[in-house]
Amino acid sequence: MNSKLKDYLILFGVAGVVIVLDQWTKSLVRANIEFGSQWLPDWLSWLSPYARFVNWHNSGAAFGMFQNGNLVFTVLAFIVIAAIIYYYPQVESEDWTLKLAMGLQLAGATGNLIDRLMFGKVTDFLSVGTFPVFNVADSSITIGVIVLLIGVWYKEQQEKKNAAKLSSDSDQSIVNNEQSNISGEQS
């Protein structure tokens, strides 16, 4: 199988699973919870002050930021999606954290774009404490950023470790050369 095709299958596989989950949960909320209302199963009622399902709309960015920017965020989503699809095959095959992060970002951007195109706004339904209401797509974007940051941090740690080892090996080589030169001068 062509490696580019395999790369895209992984990207679209990760994104596809998250998009389906996002759209399914949003449709459940739209069908079962009246707009502006909240719901929590009886057996989870103890969570009510801290977490609940609500039916809320968002015309801005993730977590309710920049309201009434639907057109801007629609265009931005198309740009982000195109950039991810274009740059994805250029990522090193060993950099799985970046590939996973890009898949999650693609899923989040696409999930919310579908809502914007179909309904003119994004359905949000997860309410935790006083944090803004969000959805699976928003979570996917956030988790994608976290995975990206962890991946970059890990890669930097590996590079520092390799540089320190290389420096140590180089220092040892210099010491060995100096000892060899001293031994040669003593002969």
PDB file of C-alpha atoms in Angstrom:
ATOM      1  CA  MET A   1       0.000   0.000   0.000  1.00  0.00           C
ATOM      2  CA  ASN A   2       1.247   3.468  -0.860  1.00  0.00           C
ATOM      3  CA  SER A   3       2.610   5.167   2.301  1.00  0.00           C
ATOM      4  CA  LYS A   4       0.762   8.424   1.502  1.00  0.00           C
ATOM      5  CA  LEU A   5      -2.503   6.514   1.221  1.00  0.00           C
ATOM      6  CA  LYS A   6      -1.772   4.716   4.499  1.00  0.00           C
ATOM      7  CA  ASP A   7      -1.043   8.080   6.160  1.00  0.00           C
ATOM      8  CA  TYR A   8      -4.346   9.506   4.954  1.00  0.00           C
ATOM      9  CA  LEU A   9      -6.239   6.388   6.088  1.00  0.00           C
ATOM     10  CA  ILE A  10      -4.879   6.914   9.599  1.00  0.00           C
ATOM     11  CA  LEU A  11      -5.708  10.651   9.538  1.00  0.00           C
ATOM     12  CA  PHE A  12      -9.230  10.130   8.234  1.00  0.00           C
ATOM     13  CA  GLY A  13      -9.750   7.103  10.484  1.00  0.00           C
ATOM     14  CA  VAL A  14      -8.976   9.060  13.657  1.00  0.00           C
ATOM     15  CA  ALA A  15     -10.940  12.074  12.455  1.00  0.00           C
ATOM     16  CA  GLY A  16     -13.855   9.959  11.226  1.00  0.00           C
ATOM     17  CA  VAL A  17     -14.385   8.203  14.550  1.00  0.00           C
ATOM     18  CA  VAL A  18     -14.402  11.509  16.449  1.00  0.00           C
ATOM     19  CA  ILE A  19     -16.645  13.250  13.881  1.00  0.00           C
ATOM     20  CA  VAL A  20     -19.212  10.429  14.047  1.00  0.00           C
ATOM     21  CA  LEU A  21     -19.169  10.543  17.871  1.00  0.00           C
ATOM     22  CA  ASP A  22     -19.486  14.344  17.822  1.00  0.00           C
ATOM     23  CA  GLN A  23     -22.395  14.424  15.373  1.00  0.00           C
ATOM     24  CA  TRP A  24     -24.190  11.517  17.054  1.00  0.00           C
ATOM     25  CA  THR A  25     -24.014  13.116  20.521  1.00  0.00           C
ATOM     26  CA  LYS A  26     -25.128  16.501  19.163  1.00  0.00           C
ATOM     27  CA  SER A  27     -28.108  14.937  17.390  1.00  0.00           C
ATOM     28  CA  LEU A  28     -29.094  13.109  20.599  1.00  0.00           C
ATOM     29  CA  VAL A  29     -29.001  16.400  22.483  1.00  0.00           C
ATOM     30  CA  ARG A  30     -31.010  18.282  19.832  1.00  0.00           C
ATOM     31  CA  ALA A  31     -33.631  15.497  19.770  1.00  0.00           C
ATOM     32  CA  ASN A  32     -33.966  14.917  23.515  1.00  0.00           C
ATOM     33  CA  ILE A  33     -33.174  18.123  25.401  1.00  0.00           C
ATOM     34  CA  GLU A  34     -35.154  21.282  24.799  1.00  0.00           C
ATOM     35  CA  PHE A  35     -32.977  24.295  23.928  1.00  0.00           C
ATOM     36  CA  GLY A  36     -31.816  26.042  27.097  1.00  0.00           C
ATOM     37  CA  SER A  37     -32.747  23.068  29.299  1.00  0.00           C
ATOM     38  CA  GLN A  38     -30.529  20.667  31.167  1.00  0.00           C
ATOM     39  CA  TRP A  39     -30.660  16.938  31.836  1.00  0.00           C
ATOM     40  CA  LEU A  40     -28.893  14.427  34.008  1.00  0.00           C
ATOM     41  CA  PRO A  41     -29.928  10.806  34.640  1.00  0.00           C
ATOM     42  CA  ASP A  42     -31.395  10.260  38.109  1.00  0.00           C
ATOM     43  CA  TRP A  43     -28.563   7.956  39.134  1.00  0.00           C
ATOM     44  CA  LEU A  44     -26.096  10.807  38.451  1.00  0.00           C
ATOM     45  CA  SER A  45     -28.134  13.527  40.176  1.00  0.00           C
ATOM     46  CA  TRP A  46     -25.345  13.963  42.744  1.00  0.00           C
ATOM     47  CA  LEU A  47     -23.244  15.451  39.886  1.00  0.00           C
ATOM     48  CA  SER A  48     -25.848  18.144  39.153  1.00  0.00           C
ATOM     49  CA  PRO A  49     -24.028  21.090  40.691  1.00  0.00           C
ATOM     50  CA  TYR A  50     -20.797  20.091  38.937  1.00  0.00           C
ATOM     51  CA  ALA A  51     -21.726  18.508  35.590  1.00  0.00           C
ATOM     52  CA  ARG A  52     -24.817  18.187  33.436  1.00  0.00           C
ATOM     53  CA  PHE A  53     -25.990  17.905  29.847  1.00  0.00           C
ATOM     54  CA  VAL A  54     -27.560  21.017  28.357  1.00  0.00           C
ATOM     55  CA  ASN A  55     -28.726  22.092  24.907  1.00  0.00           C
ATOM     56  CA  TRP A  56     -26.973  25.296  24.006  1.00  0.00           C
ATOM     57  CA  HIS A  57     -25.926  27.019  20.778  1.00  0.00           C
ATOM     58  CA  ASN A  58     -22.674  28.744  20.020  1.00  0.00           C
ATOM     59  CA  SER A  59     -21.977  31.039  17.075  1.00  0.00           C
ATOM     60  CA  GLY A  60     -18.372  31.670  18.091  1.00  0.00           C
ATOM     61  CA  ALA A  61     -15.277  29.614  18.784  1.00  0.00           C
ATOM     62  CA  ALA A  62     -14.726  26.720  21.162  1.00  0.00           C
ATOM     63  CA  PHE A  63     -16.070  27.147  24.702  1.00  0.00           C
ATOM     64  CA  GLY A  64     -18.305  30.067  23.713  1.00  0.00           C
ATOM     65  CA  MET A  65     -15.546  32.550  22.901  1.00  0.00           C
ATOM     66  CA  PHE A  66     -15.986  35.258  20.229  1.00  0.00           C
ATOM     67  CA  GLN A  67     -19.754  34.959  19.817  1.00  0.00           C
ATOM     68  CA  ASN A  68     -21.396  35.962  16.513  1.00  0.00           C
ATOM     69  CA  GLY A  69     -18.285  35.096  14.510  1.00  0.00           C
ATOM     70  CA  ASN A  70     -19.940  32.234  12.626  1.00  0.00           C
ATOM     71  CA  LEU A  71     -18.814  33.340   9.141  1.00  0.00           C
ATOM     72  CA  VAL A  72     -15.238  33.964  10.284  1.00  0.00           C
ATOM     73  CA  PHE A  73     -15.037  30.580  12.007  1.00  0.00           C
ATOM     74  CA  THR A  74     -16.586  28.820   9.016  1.00  0.00           C
ATOM     75  CA  VAL A  75     -13.894  30.219   6.714  1.00  0.00           C
ATOM     76  CA  LEU A  76     -11.200  29.533   9.304  1.00  0.00           C
ATOM     77  CA  ALA A  77     -12.365  25.906   9.633  1.00  0.00           C
ATOM     78  CA  PHE A  78     -12.022  25.396   5.862  1.00  0.00           C
ATOM     79  CA  ILE A  79      -8.489  26.831   5.987  1.00  0.00           C
ATOM     80  CA  VAL A  80      -7.488  24.667   8.967  1.00  0.00           C
ATOM     81  CA  ILE A  81      -8.924  21.533   7.354  1.00  0.00           C
ATOM     82  CA  ALA A  82      -7.126  22.223   4.060  1.00  0.00           C
ATOM     83  CA  ALA A  83      -3.820  22.939   5.841  1.00  0.00           C
ATOM     84  CA  ILE A  84      -4.012  19.714   7.868  1.00  0.00           C
ATOM     85  CA  ILE A  85      -4.807  17.613   4.803  1.00  0.00           C
ATOM     86  CA  TYR A  86      -1.996  19.275   2.824  1.00  0.00           C
ATOM     87  CA  TYR A  87       0.731  19.070   5.498  1.00  0.00           C
ATOM     88  CA  TYR A  88      -0.154  15.715   7.039  1.00  0.00           C
ATOM     89  CA  PRO A  89       1.858  13.520   4.621  1.00  0.00           C
ATOM     90  CA  GLN A  90       4.914  15.704   5.217  1.00  0.00           C
ATOM     91  CA  VAL A  91       5.059  14.736   8.901  1.00  0.00           C
ATOM     92  CA  GLU A  92       7.787  12.218   9.720  1.00  0.00           C
ATOM     93  CA  SER A  93       6.339   8.723  10.071  1.00  0.00           C
ATOM     94  CA  GLU A  94       7.868   8.367  13.571  1.00  0.00           C
ATOM     95  CA  ASP A  95       6.128  11.514  14.839  1.00  0.00           C
ATOM     96  CA  TRP A  96       2.906   9.761  15.852  1.00  0.00           C
ATOM     97  CA  THR A  97       2.000  12.439  18.427  1.00  0.00           C
ATOM     98  CA  LEU A  98       1.862  15.121  15.728  1.00  0.00           C
ATOM     99  CA  LYS A  99      -0.156  12.814  13.464  1.00  0.00           C
ATOM    100  CA  LEU A 100      -2.617  12.055  16.275  1.00  0.00           C
ATOM    101  CA  ALA A 101      -2.862  15.760  17.166  1.00  0.00           C
ATOM    102  CA  MET A 102      -3.578  16.641  13.531  1.00  0.00           C
ATOM    103  CA  GLY A 103      -6.278  13.945  13.341  1.00  0.00           C
ATOM    104  CA  LEU A 104      -7.947  15.307  16.468  1.00  0.00           C
ATOM    105  CA  GLN A 105      -7.704  18.890  15.181  1.00  0.00           C
ATOM    106  CA  LEU A 106      -9.195  17.828  11.829  1.00  0.00           C
ATOM    107  CA  ALA A 107     -12.054  16.085  13.638  1.00  0.00           C
ATOM    108  CA  GLY A 108     -12.818  19.067  15.844  1.00  0.00           C
ATOM    109  CA  ALA A 109     -12.725  21.586  13.017  1.00  0.00           C
ATOM    110  CA  THR A 110     -14.885  19.373  10.789  1.00  0.00           C
ATOM    111  CA  GLY A 111     -17.398  18.480  13.509  1.00  0.00           C
ATOM    112  CA  ASN A 112     -18.105  22.105  14.333  1.00  0.00           C
ATOM    113  CA  LEU A 113     -18.018  23.101  10.627  1.00  0.00           C
ATOM    114  CA  ILE A 114     -20.788  20.578   9.895  1.00  0.00           C
ATOM    115  CA  ASP A 115     -22.951  22.264  12.543  1.00  0.00           C
ATOM    116  CA  ARG A 116     -22.197  25.742  11.200  1.00  0.00           C
ATOM    117  CA  LEU A 117     -23.104  24.728   7.644  1.00  0.00           C
ATOM    118  CA  MET A 118     -26.232  22.749   8.577  1.00  0.00           C
ATOM    119  CA  PHE A 119     -27.646  24.821  11.443  1.00  0.00           C
ATOM    120  CA  GLY A 120     -25.823  28.182  11.351  1.00  0.00           C
ATOM    121  CA  LYS A 121     -24.480  27.556  14.851  1.00  0.00           C
ATOM    122  CA  VAL A 122     -22.724  24.861  16.867  1.00  0.00           C
ATOM    123  CA  THR A 123     -24.582  22.668  19.361  1.00  0.00           C
ATOM    124  CA  ASP A 124     -22.824  22.542  22.737  1.00  0.00           C
ATOM    125  CA  PHE A 125     -24.020  20.243  25.495  1.00  0.00           C
ATOM    126  CA  LEU A 126     -21.350  19.399  28.090  1.00  0.00           C
ATOM    127  CA  SER A 127     -21.531  21.686  31.092  1.00  0.00           C
ATOM    128  CA  VAL A 128     -18.940  21.252  33.831  1.00  0.00           C
ATOM    129  CA  GLY A 129     -19.010  23.630  36.792  1.00  0.00           C
ATOM    130  CA  THR A 130     -18.805  27.232  35.671  1.00  0.00           C
ATOM    131  CA  PHE A 131     -16.693  26.359  32.623  1.00  0.00           C
ATOM    132  CA  PRO A 132     -18.278  27.347  29.271  1.00  0.00           C
ATOM    133  CA  VAL A 133     -20.484  24.697  27.655  1.00  0.00           C
ATOM    134  CA  PHE A 134     -18.644  22.587  25.057  1.00  0.00           C
ATOM    135  CA  ASN A 135     -19.000  19.490  22.856  1.00  0.00           C
ATOM    136  CA  VAL A 136     -16.997  16.507  21.575  1.00  0.00           C
ATOM    137  CA  ALA A 137     -15.468  18.549  18.715  1.00  0.00           C
ATOM    138  CA  ASP A 138     -14.265  21.241  21.138  1.00  0.00           C
ATOM    139  CA  SER A 139     -12.797  18.511  23.349  1.00  0.00           C
ATOM    140  CA  SER A 140     -11.073  16.963  20.345  1.00  0.00           C
ATOM    141  CA  ILE A 141      -9.420  20.281  19.473  1.00  0.00           C
ATOM    142  CA  THR A 142      -8.283  20.766  23.070  1.00  0.00           C
ATOM    143  CA  ILE A 143      -6.969  17.209  23.423  1.00  0.00           C
ATOM    144  CA  GLY A 144      -5.213  17.618  20.060  1.00  0.00           C
ATOM    145  CA  VAL A 145      -3.397  20.700  21.350  1.00  0.00           C
ATOM    146  CA  ILE A 146      -2.422  18.870  24.557  1.00  0.00           C
ATOM    147  CA  VAL A 147      -1.111  15.863  22.577  1.00  0.00           C
ATOM    148  CA  LEU A 148       0.831  18.252  20.327  1.00  0.00           C
ATOM    149  CA  LEU A 149       2.406  20.033  23.307  1.00  0.00           C
ATOM    150  CA  ILE A 150       3.329  16.754  25.001  1.00  0.00           C
ATOM    151  CA  GLY A 151       4.810  15.487  21.725  1.00  0.00           C
ATOM    152  CA  VAL A 152       6.896  18.638  21.240  1.00  0.00           C
ATOM    153  CA  TRP A 153       8.083  18.504  24.857  1.00  0.00           C
ATOM    154  CA  TYR A 154       9.015  14.813  24.540  1.00  0.00           C
ATOM    155  CA  LYS A 155      10.851  15.406  21.261  1.00  0.00           C
ATOM    156  CA  GLU A 156      12.807  18.280  22.825  1.00  0.00           C
ATOM    157  CA  GLN A 157      13.752  16.070  25.790  1.00  0.00           C
ATOM    158  CA  GLN A 158      14.982  13.353  23.426  1.00  0.00           C
ATOM    159  CA  GLU A 159      17.001  15.879  21.408  1.00  0.00           C
ATOM    160  CA  LYS A 160      18.585  17.278  24.588  1.00  0.00           C
ATOM    161  CA  LYS A 161      19.413  13.768  25.746  1.00  0.00           C
ATOM    162  CA  ASN A 162      20.953  12.928  22.351  1.00  0.00           C
ATOM    163  CA  ALA A 163      22.903  16.209  22.286  1.00  0.00           C
ATOM    164  CA  ALA A 164      24.240  15.565  25.798  1.00  0.00           C
ATOM    165  CA  LYS A 165      25.272  12.042  24.819  1.00  0.00           C
ATOM    166  CA  LEU A 166      26.912  13.319  21.625  1.00  0.00           C
ATOM    167  CA  SER A 167      28.730  16.011  23.607  1.00  0.00           C
ATOM    168  CA  SER A 168      29.846  13.457  26.178  1.00  0.00           C
ATOM    169  CA  ASP A 169      31.076  11.100  23.432  1.00  0.00           C
ATOM    170  CA  SER A 170      32.890  14.008  21.756  1.00  0.00           C
ATOM    171  CA  ASP A 171      34.539  15.037  25.053  1.00  0.00           C
ATOM    172  CA  GLN A 172      35.649  11.446  25.646  1.00  0.00           C
ATOM    173  CA  SER A 173      37.099  11.310  22.117  1.00  0.00           C
ATOM    174  CA  ILE A 174      39.108  14.493  22.787  1.00  0.00           C
ATOM    175  CA  VAL A 175      40.396  13.056  26.074  1.00  0.00           C
ATOM    176  CA  ASN A 176      41.380   9.830  24.305  1.00  0.00           C
ATOM    177  CA  ASN A 177      43.204  11.787  21.555  1.00  0.00           C
ATOM    178  CA  GLU A 178      45.064  13.876  24.134  1.00  0.00           C
ATOM    179  CA  GLN A 179      46.070  10.732  26.048  1.00  0.00           C
ATOM    180  CA  SER A 180      47.237   9.175  22.787  1.00  0.00           C
ATOM    181  CA  ASN A 181      49.279  12.284  21.957  1.00  0.00           C
ATOM    182  CA  ILE A 182      50.868  12.288  25.443  1.00  0.00           C
ATOM    183  CA  SER A 183      51.693   8.574  25.115  1.00  0.00           C
ATOM    184  CA  GLY A 184      53.245   9.215  21.693  1.00  0.00           C
ATOM    185  CA  GLU A 185      55.363  12.087  23.027  1.00  0.00           C
ATOM    186  CA  GLN A 186      56.645   9.943  25.925  1.00  0.00           C
ATOM    187  CA  SER A 187      57.838   7.156  23.596  1.00  0.00           C
TER     188      SER A 187
END
